[in-house]
Each structure stands twice: as C-alpha cells, then as structure tokens.
C-alpha cells in the first residue's frame, strides 16, 4: 500500500512539474521572451496562399542557418534585425519568380496576438516580438511559428527543417520513464 501511494505521489508531482514548467514559458509578462514569425499573405486567393508557402520555405532556409547561434533572446533579436534586408530580398525574389507584381515588407515589431496552438504548444495571447513578413497588402491568412526559442526549427539528420513540439517531446520522455 505504501509503495503504491509513493508511486502515485511521484507521478502526481512529476505531472505537476511538467505542466507547471510548460505554463511558465507561455507568459512573456513573467520574463520569458520569444520571437514569433508571421508571414501574412496578400489575400486568401489560392495563388497568394501558395506563394506565401513558397516564401515561408525560402525564409525558413535563411533562418535555419542562423538558429543554431540563437543562444539568447537578445542574440536572436539582433541577428534577425541584421538579416531583415536579406529576408526581404529573399521574399521579393520568390514573389518575382512567381510573376507577382507586389513586394514584401519585413520588420521586427511588438504586436498583440491571440492565443494560438502549434503542434500541441500553446502560445498564450499577449504582446510578442515578431518577425512580420507582409506580402503585398498582407490581408490574407498567415502562417506563423516561433523563431526563438527555436520551437519550430529543429535540424533533422537530413539538415532539413523538422517541426517539433517541445511539450510533446517532454511528455514522451516522461511517459517513457514508466515503460
């Protein structure tokens, strides 16, 4: 009976710790900083949405080269800030190669965002620093992710970008302890 109670208490404590630590990192007002990326399509037309994804892929290749060196929020912000021209040129090249006459605008900005979930990771509503990529009028649906910490940029063995959820990975490690 004591052994069962002990195991139950350990499990409860571990779950509490996992969920509490996950919640701590979703509120930037408590000192945790992240940088989101939002690529806002010109419109919701099929062509504009398709080119948005092509721009995303091209920008992700540029960002992926820098992710390994994002040790802190400040370093990530500084490196992204210095890469704004490269990111804009990359987006504009994709737009031009696909026959679009509009261009992009790329900036780092602090904006209010609603609560969003990506692959099981909840990013609470609030003001966040974000790399905003506006294609043309930028009124279409957007694609978003988190650049820092690199929750969406984890290099796989093939050196391509693999999208992963940090919370899911922690949960898998926790569950594997009981196998």
mmCIF file of C-alpha atoms in Angstrom:
data_model
loop_
_atom_site.group_PDB
_atom_site.id
_atom_site.type_symbol
_atom_site.label_atom_id
_atom_site.label_comp_id
_atom_site.label_asym_id
_atom_site.label_seq_id
_atom_site.Cartn_x
_atom_site.Cartn_y
_atom_site.Cartn_z
ATOM 1 C CA UNK A 1 0.000 0.000 0.000
ATOM 2 C CA UNK A 2 2.810 2.418 0.912
ATOM 3 C CA UNK A 3 4.640 1.613 -2.317
ATOM 4 C CA UNK A 4 1.516 2.321 -4.402
ATOM 5 C CA UNK A 5 0.929 5.616 -2.561
ATOM 6 C CA UNK A 6 4.582 6.588 -3.094
ATOM 7 C CA UNK A 7 4.404 5.846 -6.848
ATOM 8 C CA UNK A 8 1.159 7.794 -7.123
ATOM 9 C CA UNK A 9 2.679 10.753 -5.290
ATOM 10 C CA UNK A 10 5.776 10.690 -7.531
ATOM 11 C CA UNK A 11 3.601 10.550 -10.670
ATOM 12 C CA UNK A 12 1.422 13.412 -9.454
ATOM 13 C CA UNK A 13 4.485 15.510 -8.584
ATOM 14 C CA UNK A 14 6.112 14.832 -11.949
ATOM 15 C CA UNK A 15 2.961 15.732 -13.866
ATOM 16 C CA UNK A 16 2.528 18.891 -11.828
ATOM 17 C CA UNK A 17 6.129 19.881 -12.528
ATOM 18 C CA UNK A 18 5.813 19.218 -16.269
ATOM 19 C CA UNK A 19 2.593 21.179 -16.671
ATOM 20 C CA UNK A 20 3.722 23.985 -14.379
ATOM 21 C CA UNK A 21 7.001 24.411 -16.261
ATOM 22 C CA UNK A 22 5.108 24.411 -19.562
ATOM 23 C CA UNK A 23 2.810 27.163 -18.336
ATOM 24 C CA UNK A 24 5.651 29.303 -17.043
ATOM 25 C CA UNK A 25 7.065 29.668 -20.534
ATOM 26 C CA UNK A 26 3.880 30.819 -22.213
ATOM 27 C CA UNK A 27 3.557 34.181 -20.482
ATOM 28 C CA UNK A 28 6.033 36.793 -21.691
ATOM 29 C CA UNK A 29 4.969 39.099 -18.863
ATOM 30 C CA UNK A 30 6.775 36.769 -16.453
ATOM 31 C CA UNK A 31 10.170 37.351 -18.054
ATOM 32 C CA UNK A 32 10.068 34.668 -20.741
ATOM 33 C CA UNK A 33 10.690 36.116 -24.179
ATOM 34 C CA UNK A 34 10.057 34.629 -27.560
ATOM 35 C CA UNK A 35 10.068 35.806 -31.144
ATOM 36 C CA UNK A 36 7.264 34.734 -33.416
ATOM 37 C CA UNK A 37 7.284 34.740 -37.204
ATOM 38 C CA UNK A 38 4.178 35.728 -39.150
ATOM 39 C CA UNK A 39 4.016 35.560 -42.909
ATOM 40 C CA UNK A 40 0.882 37.376 -43.986
ATOM 41 C CA UNK A 41 -0.400 36.590 -47.475
ATOM 42 C CA UNK A 42 -1.566 39.306 -49.844
ATOM 43 C CA UNK A 43 -5.057 37.760 -49.908
ATOM 44 C CA UNK A 44 -6.837 34.452 -49.462
ATOM 45 C CA UNK A 45 -6.754 33.627 -53.163
ATOM 46 C CA UNK A 46 -5.238 30.248 -53.967
ATOM 47 C CA UNK A 47 -2.307 31.870 -55.784
ATOM 48 C CA UNK A 48 -1.493 34.231 -52.898
ATOM 49 C CA UNK A 49 -1.737 31.430 -50.350
ATOM 50 C CA UNK A 50 0.517 29.174 -52.452
ATOM 51 C CA UNK A 51 3.202 31.841 -52.875
ATOM 52 C CA UNK A 52 3.015 32.546 -49.124
ATOM 53 C CA UNK A 53 4.114 28.951 -48.520
ATOM 54 C CA UNK A 54 6.912 29.266 -51.065
ATOM 55 C CA UNK A 55 8.098 32.439 -49.330
ATOM 56 C CA UNK A 56 7.874 30.601 -45.991
ATOM 57 C CA UNK A 57 10.106 27.801 -47.279
ATOM 58 C CA UNK A 58 12.691 30.237 -48.665
ATOM 59 C CA UNK A 59 12.748 32.331 -45.485
ATOM 60 C CA UNK A 60 12.963 29.227 -43.322
ATOM 61 C CA UNK A 61 16.124 28.189 -45.170
ATOM 62 C CA UNK A 62 17.682 31.575 -44.354
ATOM 63 C CA UNK A 63 16.512 31.494 -40.720
ATOM 64 C CA UNK A 64 17.563 27.865 -40.238
ATOM 65 C CA UNK A 65 21.175 28.844 -40.955
ATOM 66 C CA UNK A 66 21.059 31.240 -38.002
ATOM 67 C CA UNK A 67 19.015 29.240 -35.466
ATOM 68 C CA UNK A 68 21.952 27.302 -34.017
ATOM 69 C CA UNK A 69 23.546 30.559 -32.922
ATOM 70 C CA UNK A 70 20.459 31.921 -31.132
ATOM 71 C CA UNK A 71 21.740 31.431 -27.581
ATOM 72 C CA UNK A 72 19.632 34.180 -26.019
ATOM 73 C CA UNK A 73 16.662 36.318 -26.901
ATOM 74 C CA UNK A 74 18.943 39.327 -27.356
ATOM 75 C CA UNK A 75 21.225 37.452 -29.781
ATOM 76 C CA UNK A 76 18.223 36.153 -31.735
ATOM 77 C CA UNK A 77 16.683 39.629 -31.964
ATOM 78 C CA UNK A 78 19.976 41.231 -33.024
ATOM 79 C CA UNK A 79 20.717 38.592 -35.684
ATOM 80 C CA UNK A 80 17.192 38.715 -37.098
ATOM 81 C CA UNK A 81 17.352 42.508 -37.122
ATOM 82 C CA UNK A 82 20.592 42.445 -39.097
ATOM 83 C CA UNK A 83 19.081 39.925 -41.547
ATOM 84 C CA UNK A 84 15.945 41.959 -42.394
ATOM 85 C CA UNK A 85 17.372 43.088 -45.758
ATOM 86 C CA UNK A 86 18.324 39.525 -46.713
ATOM 87 C CA UNK A 87 14.905 38.230 -45.672
ATOM 88 C CA UNK A 88 13.117 40.940 -47.704
ATOM 89 C CA UNK A 89 15.249 40.254 -50.784
ATOM 90 C CA UNK A 90 14.564 36.527 -50.435
ATOM 91 C CA UNK A 91 10.795 37.071 -50.180
ATOM 92 C CA UNK A 92 10.794 39.529 -53.109
ATOM 93 C CA UNK A 93 12.779 37.095 -55.276
ATOM 94 C CA UNK A 94 10.200 34.354 -54.663
ATOM 95 C CA UNK A 95 7.351 36.763 -55.467
ATOM 96 C CA UNK A 96 9.022 37.960 -58.682
ATOM 97 C CA UNK A 97 9.926 34.407 -59.778
ATOM 98 C CA UNK A 98 6.240 33.532 -59.488
ATOM 99 C CA UNK A 99 5.080 36.537 -61.530
ATOM 100 C CA UNK A 100 3.688 38.698 -58.712
ATOM 101 C CA UNK A 101 3.994 42.465 -59.078
ATOM 102 C CA UNK A 102 3.677 43.233 -55.362
ATOM 103 C CA UNK A 103 6.604 43.141 -52.949
ATOM 104 C CA UNK A 104 7.114 42.217 -49.323
ATOM 105 C CA UNK A 105 7.798 44.217 -46.220
ATOM 106 C CA UNK A 106 9.811 42.646 -43.418
ATOM 107 C CA UNK A 107 10.157 44.076 -39.931
ATOM 108 C CA UNK A 108 10.598 43.167 -36.301
ATOM 109 C CA UNK A 109 7.689 44.506 -34.314
ATOM 110 C CA UNK A 110 5.993 44.031 -30.953
ATOM 111 C CA UNK A 111 2.336 43.219 -31.586
ATOM 112 C CA UNK A 112 -0.661 41.749 -29.817
ATOM 113 C CA UNK A 113 -1.529 38.200 -30.850
ATOM 114 C CA UNK A 114 -4.422 35.959 -29.792
ATOM 115 C CA UNK A 115 -3.818 32.559 -28.205
ATOM 116 C CA UNK A 116 -2.554 30.101 -30.788
ATOM 117 C CA UNK A 117 -1.667 26.421 -30.695
ATOM 118 C CA UNK A 118 1.029 24.895 -32.869
ATOM 119 C CA UNK A 119 1.641 21.152 -32.749
ATOM 120 C CA UNK A 120 0.451 20.976 -29.148
ATOM 121 C CA UNK A 121 2.359 24.069 -27.966
ATOM 122 C CA UNK A 122 0.053 26.821 -26.714
ATOM 123 C CA UNK A 123 1.301 30.376 -27.116
ATOM 124 C CA UNK A 124 -0.934 32.492 -24.908
ATOM 125 C CA UNK A 125 -2.406 35.762 -26.115
ATOM 126 C CA UNK A 126 -0.362 38.874 -25.455
ATOM 127 C CA UNK A 127 2.229 41.187 -26.885
ATOM 128 C CA UNK A 128 5.123 39.423 -28.567
ATOM 129 C CA UNK A 129 8.134 40.430 -30.574
ATOM 130 C CA UNK A 130 7.620 39.068 -34.052
ATOM 131 C CA UNK A 131 9.253 38.917 -37.419
ATOM 132 C CA UNK A 132 6.400 40.231 -39.565
ATOM 133 C CA UNK A 133 6.544 39.432 -43.276
ATOM 134 C CA UNK A 134 3.743 41.153 -45.178
ATOM 135 C CA UNK A 135 3.265 40.061 -48.776
ATOM 136 C CA UNK A 136 1.553 42.807 -50.778
ATOM 137 C CA UNK A 137 -1.459 44.049 -48.818
ATOM 138 C CA UNK A 138 -0.959 41.368 -46.165
ATOM 139 C CA UNK A 139 -4.680 40.871 -45.542
ATOM 140 C CA UNK A 140 -4.792 37.130 -46.235
ATOM 141 C CA UNK A 141 -4.406 34.219 -43.846
ATOM 142 C CA UNK A 142 -0.998 33.963 -42.257
ATOM 143 C CA UNK A 143 1.483 31.251 -41.419
ATOM 144 C CA UNK A 144 3.126 31.504 -38.031
ATOM 145 C CA UNK A 145 5.651 29.784 -35.866
ATOM 146 C CA UNK A 146 8.189 30.558 -33.133
ATOM 147 C CA UNK A 147 11.717 31.523 -34.188
ATOM 148 C CA UNK A 148 13.138 31.927 -30.669
ATOM 149 C CA UNK A 149 13.360 29.716 -28.822
ATOM 150 C CA UNK A 150 13.574 27.598 -31.966
ATOM 151 C CA UNK A 151 10.485 25.502 -31.282
ATOM 152 C CA UNK A 152 9.790 25.147 -34.981
ATOM 153 C CA UNK A 153 13.343 24.964 -36.242
ATOM 154 C CA UNK A 154 14.951 21.721 -35.146
ATOM 155 C CA UNK A 155 17.516 20.349 -37.567
ATOM 156 C CA UNK A 156 16.932 16.766 -38.586
ATOM 157 C CA UNK A 157 19.700 14.435 -39.738
ATOM 158 C CA UNK A 158 18.982 15.356 -43.355
ATOM 159 C CA UNK A 159 19.680 19.021 -42.460
ATOM 160 C CA UNK A 160 16.139 19.968 -43.404
ATOM 161 C CA UNK A 161 13.746 21.687 -41.031
ATOM 162 C CA UNK A 162 11.702 19.384 -38.850
ATOM 163 C CA UNK A 163 8.769 20.947 -36.999
ATOM 164 C CA UNK A 164 8.539 19.634 -33.445
ATOM 165 C CA UNK A 165 6.666 20.373 -30.254
ATOM 166 C CA UNK A 166 8.795 20.815 -27.162
ATOM 167 C CA UNK A 167 5.874 19.938 -24.876
ATOM 168 C CA UNK A 168 5.140 16.705 -26.769
ATOM 169 C CA UNK A 169 8.812 15.717 -26.588
ATOM 170 C CA UNK A 170 8.869 16.325 -22.813
ATOM 171 C CA UNK A 171 5.681 14.311 -22.414
ATOM 172 C CA UNK A 172 7.169 11.383 -24.390
ATOM 173 C CA UNK A 173 10.265 11.415 -22.163
ATOM 174 C CA UNK A 174 8.104 11.464 -19.057
ATOM 175 C CA UNK A 175 5.918 8.586 -20.240
ATOM 176 C CA UNK A 176 8.941 6.531 -21.306
ATOM 177 C CA UNK A 177 10.180 6.582 -17.692
ATOM 178 C CA UNK A 178 7.321 4.258 -16.778
ATOM 179 C CA UNK A 179 7.808 1.739 -19.622
#
